[in-house]
Amino acid sequence: MELPKFILGDNTDYPDAIFIIHTEFPRFIINLENDEVEWFEEFDQHDEKELESETENYIQQATDFYDREIARYDD
């Protein structure tokens, strides 16, 4: 099965949360309500340095995806 790069998710236990799931490496879920990120990968020290520099980019991509999806609902 081919998955999209981002998936929009919600959960009634977290009514204010907006979850974006990133399905490619590095896999993570971000809660756009507070920008909290949960990583599904294990990282070594080398990976962590690269990840720190790319995290802002991943968050921006997730936010852009959310904005695009919401705009499509409004159409």
Tab-separated table of C-alpha atoms in Angstrom:
chain	number	residue	atom	x	y	z
A	1	MET	CA	0.000	0.000	0.000
A	2	GLU	CA	1.267	3.434	-0.875
A	3	LEU	CA	0.672	6.027	1.846
A	4	PRO	CA	0.520	9.786	1.394
A	5	LYS	CA	3.416	11.729	2.895
A	6	PHE	CA	1.086	13.487	5.377
A	7	ILE	CA	-2.173	12.386	6.992
A	8	LEU	CA	-4.532	14.661	8.936
A	9	GLY	CA	-5.824	13.143	12.177
A	10	ASP	CA	-8.033	14.026	15.100
A	11	ASN	CA	-9.189	12.410	18.314
A	12	THR	CA	-12.178	13.295	20.477
A	13	ASP	CA	-10.054	12.787	23.602
A	14	TYR	CA	-8.045	15.833	22.452
A	15	PRO	CA	-10.715	18.196	21.092
A	16	ASP	CA	-8.356	21.149	20.510
A	17	ALA	CA	-5.549	19.116	18.967
A	18	ILE	CA	-4.838	18.957	15.237
A	19	PHE	CA	-2.559	16.024	14.423
A	20	ILE	CA	-0.480	15.698	11.267
A	21	ILE	CA	1.172	12.310	10.708
A	22	HIS	CA	4.334	12.247	8.582
A	23	THR	CA	4.632	8.747	7.094
A	24	GLU	CA	8.102	8.974	5.527
A	25	PHE	CA	11.472	8.898	7.277
A	26	PRO	CA	11.729	10.372	9.784
A	27	ARG	CA	8.210	9.375	10.791
A	28	PHE	CA	6.479	11.585	13.350
A	29	ILE	CA	3.212	13.058	14.576
A	30	ILE	CA	2.937	16.769	15.263
A	31	ASN	CA	0.175	18.412	17.232
A	32	LEU	CA	-0.330	21.780	15.536
A	33	GLU	CA	-2.098	23.109	18.627
A	34	ASN	CA	1.222	23.314	20.481
A	35	ASP	CA	3.850	22.137	17.931
A	36	GLU	CA	4.646	19.099	20.092
A	37	VAL	CA	6.371	16.396	18.021
A	38	GLU	CA	6.457	12.671	18.717
A	39	TRP	CA	9.089	10.790	16.692
A	40	PHE	CA	8.598	7.152	15.689
A	41	GLU	CA	12.281	6.660	14.871
A	42	GLU	CA	15.313	5.942	17.024
A	43	PHE	CA	18.138	8.385	16.331
A	44	ASP	CA	21.853	8.183	16.984
A	45	GLN	CA	23.921	11.292	17.760
A	46	HIS	CA	24.736	11.930	14.093
A	47	ASP	CA	21.060	11.707	13.135
A	48	GLU	CA	20.025	13.977	15.994
A	49	LYS	CA	22.266	16.811	14.759
A	50	GLU	CA	20.820	16.563	11.255
A	51	LEU	CA	17.306	16.242	12.662
A	52	GLU	CA	17.684	19.411	14.715
A	53	SER	CA	18.502	21.383	11.586
A	54	GLU	CA	15.609	19.850	9.608
A	55	THR	CA	12.894	19.908	12.288
A	56	GLU	CA	11.764	23.433	11.442
A	57	ASN	CA	11.431	22.404	7.791
A	58	TYR	CA	9.327	19.343	8.716
A	59	ILE	CA	7.040	21.457	10.905
A	60	GLN	CA	6.606	23.980	8.089
A	61	GLN	CA	5.750	21.200	5.624
A	62	ALA	CA	3.170	19.788	8.039
A	63	THR	CA	1.642	23.230	8.554
A	64	ASP	CA	1.531	23.848	4.796
A	65	PHE	CA	-0.203	20.483	4.316
A	66	TYR	CA	-2.798	21.388	6.946
A	67	ASP	CA	-3.441	24.791	5.381
A	68	ARG	CA	-3.877	23.166	1.955
A	69	GLU	CA	-6.309	20.576	3.302
A	70	ILE	CA	-8.410	23.185	5.116
A	71	ALA	CA	-8.493	25.372	1.993
A	72	ARG	CA	-9.841	22.409	0.029
A	73	TYR	CA	-12.650	21.943	2.575
A	74	ASP	CA	-13.578	25.590	2.168
A	75	ASP	CA	-13.880	25.245	-1.638
